[in-house]
Amino acid sequence: MSLRLAPAGALRGALVPAGVLVGALALVLAPAAAQEPPPETPAPDPADVESVDAIVAAVYDVISGSAGEARDWDRFRSLFAPGARLIPIGRESPEGAWRGFRWGVENYIERASSSFEENDFFEREIHRVTERYGTLIHAWSTYESRRAAADPEPFARGINSFQLLDDGSRLWVVSIFWASEGPGRPIPERYLPGGP
């Protein structure tokens, strides 16, 4: 949501009753006030946040497991910067309309928990391309998803785009933006094992 302010004097002469303005302002501000503050970020295991390998592996480790197996959501929370986002993207219709969601860490935990309660889910990285500029790190992490860890073939593949921050003492996940492979959008060779 964005709030655009009119230039000074723009409302001069407007016939808007004060009660309407107060009511409109209350409607705009109420959702923000009603939101609970995010929980404090738990302290991480230092080994989880010391390298790109470690933090990416920790994310995959937390989300993978058998149906009903408790996930260590505090460990998951400890990997993410305050305000971090998880953004899945995919096609909504056969016509090719794209649809995406933007979840905070708590939104993701809520949505994933119900699915993980009922379904086995194991995801692992099969290849990664990492680029770094100063404190900014981008990791293209190609994944395979399986219902059982020993399944010979994945039911899905795709790319998790990790945006990471190195603050000098640890790494933080700032966002994970991902898309699954599908008809008409195969994973490019450079993001697959043995690629150029």
PDB file of C-alpha atoms in Angstrom:
ATOM      1  CA  MET A   1       0.000   0.000   0.000  1.00  0.00           C
ATOM      2  CA  SER A   2       1.314   3.449  -0.809  1.00  0.00           C
ATOM      3  CA  LEU A   3       0.098   6.772   0.480  1.00  0.00           C
ATOM      4  CA  ARG A   4       0.300   9.689  -1.912  1.00  0.00           C
ATOM      5  CA  LEU A   5       0.140  13.133  -0.374  1.00  0.00           C
ATOM      6  CA  ALA A   6      -1.413  16.018  -2.234  1.00  0.00           C
ATOM      7  CA  PRO A   7       0.675  19.170  -2.593  1.00  0.00           C
ATOM      8  CA  ALA A   8       0.121  21.854   0.008  1.00  0.00           C
ATOM      9  CA  GLY A   9      -3.050  23.809  -0.694  1.00  0.00           C
ATOM     10  CA  ALA A  10      -4.495  21.203  -3.046  1.00  0.00           C
ATOM     11  CA  LEU A  11      -7.498  20.633  -0.769  1.00  0.00           C
ATOM     12  CA  ARG A  12      -8.233  24.321  -0.349  1.00  0.00           C
ATOM     13  CA  GLY A  13     -11.816  24.904  -1.318  1.00  0.00           C
ATOM     14  CA  ALA A  14     -12.653  21.187  -1.435  1.00  0.00           C
ATOM     15  CA  LEU A  15     -16.044  20.420   0.054  1.00  0.00           C
ATOM     16  CA  VAL A  16     -15.078  17.316   2.058  1.00  0.00           C
ATOM     17  CA  PRO A  17     -16.516  17.147   5.567  1.00  0.00           C
ATOM     18  CA  ALA A  18     -13.915  16.620   8.299  1.00  0.00           C
ATOM     19  CA  GLY A  19     -15.713  13.453   9.466  1.00  0.00           C
ATOM     20  CA  VAL A  20     -15.256  11.850   6.047  1.00  0.00           C
ATOM     21  CA  LEU A  21     -11.538  12.632   6.086  1.00  0.00           C
ATOM     22  CA  VAL A  22     -11.120  11.223   9.606  1.00  0.00           C
ATOM     23  CA  GLY A  23     -13.075   8.092   8.650  1.00  0.00           C
ATOM     24  CA  ALA A  24     -11.031   7.564   5.497  1.00  0.00           C
ATOM     25  CA  LEU A  25      -7.795   8.003   7.416  1.00  0.00           C
ATOM     26  CA  ALA A  26      -8.968   5.451  10.001  1.00  0.00           C
ATOM     27  CA  LEU A  27      -9.700   2.929   7.224  1.00  0.00           C
ATOM     28  CA  VAL A  28      -6.229   3.399   5.764  1.00  0.00           C
ATOM     29  CA  LEU A  29      -4.386   3.144   9.076  1.00  0.00           C
ATOM     30  CA  ALA A  30      -6.473   0.430  10.799  1.00  0.00           C
ATOM     31  CA  PRO A  31      -4.991  -2.583   8.960  1.00  0.00           C
ATOM     32  CA  ALA A  32      -1.443  -1.481   9.797  1.00  0.00           C
ATOM     33  CA  ALA A  33      -2.333  -0.915  13.445  1.00  0.00           C
ATOM     34  CA  ALA A  34      -4.126  -4.266  13.694  1.00  0.00           C
ATOM     35  CA  GLN A  35      -1.116  -6.260  12.511  1.00  0.00           C
ATOM     36  CA  GLU A  36       0.839  -7.941  15.243  1.00  0.00           C
ATOM     37  CA  PRO A  37       4.491  -6.988  15.398  1.00  0.00           C
ATOM     38  CA  PRO A  38       6.732  -9.676  13.938  1.00  0.00           C
ATOM     39  CA  PRO A  39       8.309 -12.004  16.465  1.00  0.00           C
ATOM     40  CA  GLU A  40      11.872 -11.334  17.551  1.00  0.00           C
ATOM     41  CA  THR A  41      14.349 -13.118  15.291  1.00  0.00           C
ATOM     42  CA  PRO A  42      15.735 -16.095  17.239  1.00  0.00           C
ATOM     43  CA  ALA A  43      19.505 -16.346  17.579  1.00  0.00           C
ATOM     44  CA  PRO A  44      20.893 -18.516  14.787  1.00  0.00           C
ATOM     45  CA  ASP A  45      23.213 -21.457  15.052  1.00  0.00           C
ATOM     46  CA  PRO A  46      26.425 -19.693  13.954  1.00  0.00           C
ATOM     47  CA  ALA A  47      27.206 -22.620  11.636  1.00  0.00           C
ATOM     48  CA  ASP A  48      23.938 -21.965   9.727  1.00  0.00           C
ATOM     49  CA  VAL A  49      24.815 -18.378   8.825  1.00  0.00           C
ATOM     50  CA  GLU A  50      28.570 -18.462   8.213  1.00  0.00           C
ATOM     51  CA  SER A  51      28.506 -19.168   4.464  1.00  0.00           C
ATOM     52  CA  VAL A  52      26.253 -19.330   1.418  1.00  0.00           C
ATOM     53  CA  ASP A  53      26.539 -23.134   1.473  1.00  0.00           C
ATOM     54  CA  ALA A  54      25.439 -23.238   5.105  1.00  0.00           C
ATOM     55  CA  ILE A  55      22.470 -20.861   4.950  1.00  0.00           C
ATOM     56  CA  VAL A  56      21.055 -22.362   1.739  1.00  0.00           C
ATOM     57  CA  ALA A  57      21.455 -25.891   3.155  1.00  0.00           C
ATOM     58  CA  ALA A  58      19.719 -24.813   6.380  1.00  0.00           C
ATOM     59  CA  VAL A  59      16.664 -23.548   4.471  1.00  0.00           C
ATOM     60  CA  TYR A  60      16.351 -26.835   2.557  1.00  0.00           C
ATOM     61  CA  ASP A  61      16.916 -28.835   5.748  1.00  0.00           C
ATOM     62  CA  VAL A  62      14.133 -27.084   7.687  1.00  0.00           C
ATOM     63  CA  ILE A  63      11.471 -27.410   4.989  1.00  0.00           C
ATOM     64  CA  SER A  64      12.228 -31.067   4.214  1.00  0.00           C
ATOM     65  CA  GLY A  65      10.652 -33.929   6.147  1.00  0.00           C
ATOM     66  CA  SER A  66       7.951 -36.557   6.427  1.00  0.00           C
ATOM     67  CA  ALA A  67       4.258 -35.728   6.802  1.00  0.00           C
ATOM     68  CA  GLY A  68       3.510 -34.631  10.342  1.00  0.00           C
ATOM     69  CA  GLU A  69       7.197 -34.243  11.222  1.00  0.00           C
ATOM     70  CA  ALA A  70       7.704 -31.048  13.201  1.00  0.00           C
ATOM     71  CA  ARG A  71       9.808 -28.494  11.356  1.00  0.00           C
ATOM     72  CA  ASP A  72      12.224 -26.329  13.335  1.00  0.00           C
ATOM     73  CA  TRP A  73      10.543 -23.035  12.557  1.00  0.00           C
ATOM     74  CA  ASP A  74      12.679 -21.080  15.026  1.00  0.00           C
ATOM     75  CA  ARG A  75      15.737 -22.222  13.107  1.00  0.00           C
ATOM     76  CA  PHE A  76      13.993 -21.090   9.899  1.00  0.00           C
ATOM     77  CA  ARG A  77      13.159 -17.688  11.422  1.00  0.00           C
ATOM     78  CA  SER A  78      16.784 -17.242  12.534  1.00  0.00           C
ATOM     79  CA  LEU A  79      17.984 -17.346   8.923  1.00  0.00           C
ATOM     80  CA  PHE A  80      15.890 -14.391   7.717  1.00  0.00           C
ATOM     81  CA  ALA A  81      16.401 -10.642   7.975  1.00  0.00           C
ATOM     82  CA  PRO A  82      13.540  -8.671   9.539  1.00  0.00           C
ATOM     83  CA  GLY A  83      10.975  -7.955   6.817  1.00  0.00           C
ATOM     84  CA  ALA A  84      12.269 -10.757   4.568  1.00  0.00           C
ATOM     85  CA  ARG A  85       9.979 -12.030   1.806  1.00  0.00           C
ATOM     86  CA  LEU A  86       9.274 -15.412   0.235  1.00  0.00           C
ATOM     87  CA  ILE A  87       7.805 -15.057  -3.241  1.00  0.00           C
ATOM     88  CA  PRO A  88       6.579 -18.031  -5.274  1.00  0.00           C
ATOM     89  CA  ILE A  89       5.644 -17.319  -8.858  1.00  0.00           C
ATOM     90  CA  GLY A  90       3.824 -19.499 -11.344  1.00  0.00           C
ATOM     91  CA  ARG A  91       1.334 -19.581 -14.172  1.00  0.00           C
ATOM     92  CA  GLU A  92      -2.261 -19.390 -13.108  1.00  0.00           C
ATOM     93  CA  SER A  93      -3.951 -20.277 -16.367  1.00  0.00           C
ATOM     94  CA  PRO A  94      -3.302 -22.152 -19.618  1.00  0.00           C
ATOM     95  CA  GLU A  95      -3.272 -18.765 -21.357  1.00  0.00           C
ATOM     96  CA  GLY A  96      -0.072 -17.979 -19.498  1.00  0.00           C
ATOM     97  CA  ALA A  97      -1.197 -15.420 -16.932  1.00  0.00           C
ATOM     98  CA  TRP A  98       1.450 -15.134 -14.220  1.00  0.00           C
ATOM     99  CA  ARG A  99       0.522 -15.138 -10.584  1.00  0.00           C
ATOM    100  CA  GLY A 100       2.727 -14.499  -7.594  1.00  0.00           C
ATOM    101  CA  PHE A 101       2.420 -14.158  -3.863  1.00  0.00           C
ATOM    102  CA  ARG A 102       4.511 -12.158  -1.441  1.00  0.00           C
ATOM    103  CA  TRP A 103       4.724 -13.743   1.974  1.00  0.00           C
ATOM    104  CA  GLY A 104       6.534 -12.729   5.109  1.00  0.00           C
ATOM    105  CA  VAL A 105       8.299 -15.469   7.047  1.00  0.00           C
ATOM    106  CA  GLU A 106       5.309 -15.975   9.364  1.00  0.00           C
ATOM    107  CA  ASN A 107       2.891 -16.183   6.394  1.00  0.00           C
ATOM    108  CA  TYR A 108       5.078 -18.836   4.799  1.00  0.00           C
ATOM    109  CA  ILE A 109       5.291 -20.851   8.037  1.00  0.00           C
ATOM    110  CA  GLU A 110       1.514 -20.756   8.434  1.00  0.00           C
ATOM    111  CA  ARG A 111       0.870 -21.879   4.850  1.00  0.00           C
ATOM    112  CA  ALA A 112       3.617 -24.498   4.715  1.00  0.00           C
ATOM    113  CA  SER A 113       2.813 -26.009   8.122  1.00  0.00           C
ATOM    114  CA  SER A 114      -0.625 -27.183   7.023  1.00  0.00           C
ATOM    115  CA  SER A 115       0.784 -28.748   3.847  1.00  0.00           C
ATOM    116  CA  PHE A 116       3.690 -30.385   5.705  1.00  0.00           C
ATOM    117  CA  GLU A 117       1.241 -31.781   8.264  1.00  0.00           C
ATOM    118  CA  GLU A 118      -0.405 -33.857   5.514  1.00  0.00           C
ATOM    119  CA  ASN A 119       2.358 -34.390   2.933  1.00  0.00           C
ATOM    120  CA  ASP A 120       5.896 -35.701   2.794  1.00  0.00           C
ATOM    121  CA  PHE A 121       8.113 -33.062   1.221  1.00  0.00           C
ATOM    122  CA  PHE A 122      11.828 -33.234   0.528  1.00  0.00           C
ATOM    123  CA  GLU A 123      13.619 -30.547  -1.427  1.00  0.00           C
ATOM    124  CA  ARG A 124      17.304 -30.494  -2.252  1.00  0.00           C
ATOM    125  CA  GLU A 125      19.656 -28.325  -4.199  1.00  0.00           C
ATOM    126  CA  ILE A 126      21.165 -29.898  -7.319  1.00  0.00           C
ATOM    127  CA  HIS A 127      23.155 -26.909  -8.609  1.00  0.00           C
ATOM    128  CA  ARG A 128      23.948 -23.329  -7.686  1.00  0.00           C
ATOM    129  CA  VAL A 129      25.263 -20.229  -9.427  1.00  0.00           C
ATOM    130  CA  THR A 130      26.377 -17.555  -6.956  1.00  0.00           C
ATOM    131  CA  GLU A 131      27.260 -13.929  -7.662  1.00  0.00           C
ATOM    132  CA  ARG A 132      28.520 -11.414  -5.139  1.00  0.00           C
ATOM    133  CA  TYR A 133      29.030  -7.682  -5.016  1.00  0.00           C
ATOM    134  CA  GLY A 134      30.302  -6.422  -1.667  1.00  0.00           C
ATOM    135  CA  THR A 135      27.716  -7.337   0.946  1.00  0.00           C
ATOM    136  CA  LEU A 136      25.103  -8.390  -1.643  1.00  0.00           C
ATOM    137  CA  ILE A 137      24.909 -12.048  -2.632  1.00  0.00           C
ATOM    138  CA  HIS A 138      22.618 -13.648  -5.193  1.00  0.00           C
ATOM    139  CA  ALA A 139      22.375 -17.439  -5.320  1.00  0.00           C
ATOM    140  CA  TRP A 140      20.462 -19.190  -8.110  1.00  0.00           C
ATOM    141  CA  SER A 141      19.711 -22.497  -6.378  1.00  0.00           C
ATOM    142  CA  THR A 142      18.276 -25.161  -8.672  1.00  0.00           C
ATOM    143  CA  TYR A 143      16.130 -27.604  -6.704  1.00  0.00           C
ATOM    144  CA  GLU A 144      14.365 -30.918  -6.987  1.00  0.00           C
ATOM    145  CA  SER A 145      11.296 -31.728  -4.855  1.00  0.00           C
ATOM    146  CA  ARG A 146      10.332 -35.267  -3.887  1.00  0.00           C
ATOM    147  CA  ARG A 147       7.499 -36.801  -1.864  1.00  0.00           C
ATOM    148  CA  ALA A 148       9.920 -39.274  -0.254  1.00  0.00           C
ATOM    149  CA  ALA A 149      13.640 -38.684   0.149  1.00  0.00           C
ATOM    150  CA  ALA A 150      14.384 -41.939  -1.703  1.00  0.00           C
ATOM    151  CA  ASP A 151      12.060 -41.287  -4.669  1.00  0.00           C
ATOM    152  CA  PRO A 152      14.078 -41.878  -7.857  1.00  0.00           C
ATOM    153  CA  GLU A 153      12.445 -38.978  -9.722  1.00  0.00           C
ATOM    154  CA  PRO A 154      11.381 -35.547  -8.463  1.00  0.00           C
ATOM    155  CA  PHE A 155       7.773 -34.428  -8.807  1.00  0.00           C
ATOM    156  CA  ALA A 156       8.990 -30.853  -9.370  1.00  0.00           C
ATOM    157  CA  ARG A 157      12.114 -28.896 -10.232  1.00  0.00           C
ATOM    158  CA  GLY A 158      12.762 -25.200 -10.285  1.00  0.00           C
ATOM    159  CA  ILE A 159      14.972 -22.359  -9.177  1.00  0.00           C
ATOM    160  CA  ASN A 160      15.060 -20.654  -5.795  1.00  0.00           C
ATOM    161  CA  SER A 161      16.553 -17.190  -6.215  1.00  0.00           C
ATOM    162  CA  PHE A 162      18.132 -16.340  -2.845  1.00  0.00           C
ATOM    163  CA  GLN A 163      18.993 -12.722  -2.117  1.00  0.00           C
ATOM    164  CA  LEU A 164      21.410 -12.686   0.808  1.00  0.00           C
ATOM    165  CA  LEU A 165      23.095  -9.990   2.877  1.00  0.00           C
ATOM    166  CA  ASP A 166      26.505 -10.373   4.516  1.00  0.00           C
ATOM    167  CA  ASP A 167      26.587  -7.919   7.423  1.00  0.00           C
ATOM    168  CA  GLY A 168      30.174  -8.790   8.307  1.00  0.00           C
ATOM    169  CA  SER A 169      29.221 -11.112  11.151  1.00  0.00           C
ATOM    170  CA  ARG A 170      26.671 -13.393   9.493  1.00  0.00           C
ATOM    171  CA  LEU A 171      24.556 -13.953   6.390  1.00  0.00           C
ATOM    172  CA  TRP A 172      20.837 -13.122   6.245  1.00  0.00           C
ATOM    173  CA  VAL A 173      18.200 -14.280   3.782  1.00  0.00           C
ATOM    174  CA  VAL A 174      16.540 -11.091   2.524  1.00  0.00           C
ATOM    175  CA  SER A 175      14.258 -12.852   0.063  1.00  0.00           C
ATOM    176  CA  ILE A 176      13.655 -16.108  -1.738  1.00  0.00           C
ATOM    177  CA  PHE A 177      11.926 -15.714  -5.095  1.00  0.00           C
ATOM    178  CA  TRP A 178      11.145 -18.990  -6.853  1.00  0.00           C
ATOM    179  CA  ALA A 179       9.519 -20.591  -9.856  1.00  0.00           C
ATOM    180  CA  SER A 180       8.960 -24.216 -10.797  1.00  0.00           C
ATOM    181  CA  GLU A 181       9.915 -25.630 -14.147  1.00  0.00           C
ATOM    182  CA  GLY A 182       6.948 -26.144 -16.423  1.00  0.00           C
ATOM    183  CA  PRO A 183       5.844 -26.556 -20.025  1.00  0.00           C
ATOM    184  CA  GLY A 184       7.515 -23.938 -22.146  1.00  0.00           C
ATOM    185  CA  ARG A 185       9.933 -22.890 -19.400  1.00  0.00           C
ATOM    186  CA  PRO A 186      12.628 -25.523 -18.911  1.00  0.00           C
ATOM    187  CA  ILE A 187      15.490 -24.781 -16.545  1.00  0.00           C
ATOM    188  CA  PRO A 188      18.332 -23.260 -18.606  1.00  0.00           C
ATOM    189  CA  GLU A 189      21.433 -25.444 -18.939  1.00  0.00           C
ATOM    190  CA  ARG A 190      23.623 -22.987 -17.033  1.00  0.00           C
ATOM    191  CA  TYR A 191      21.514 -23.675 -13.922  1.00  0.00           C
ATOM    192  CA  LEU A 192      21.814 -27.470 -14.194  1.00  0.00           C
ATOM    193  CA  PRO A 193      24.659 -29.762 -13.098  1.00  0.00           C
ATOM    194  CA  GLY A 194      27.268 -29.947 -15.840  1.00  0.00           C
ATOM    195  CA  GLY A 195      25.947 -26.803 -17.511  1.00  0.00           C
ATOM    196  CA  PRO A 196      28.262 -24.262 -19.157  1.00  0.00           C
TER     197      PRO A 196
END
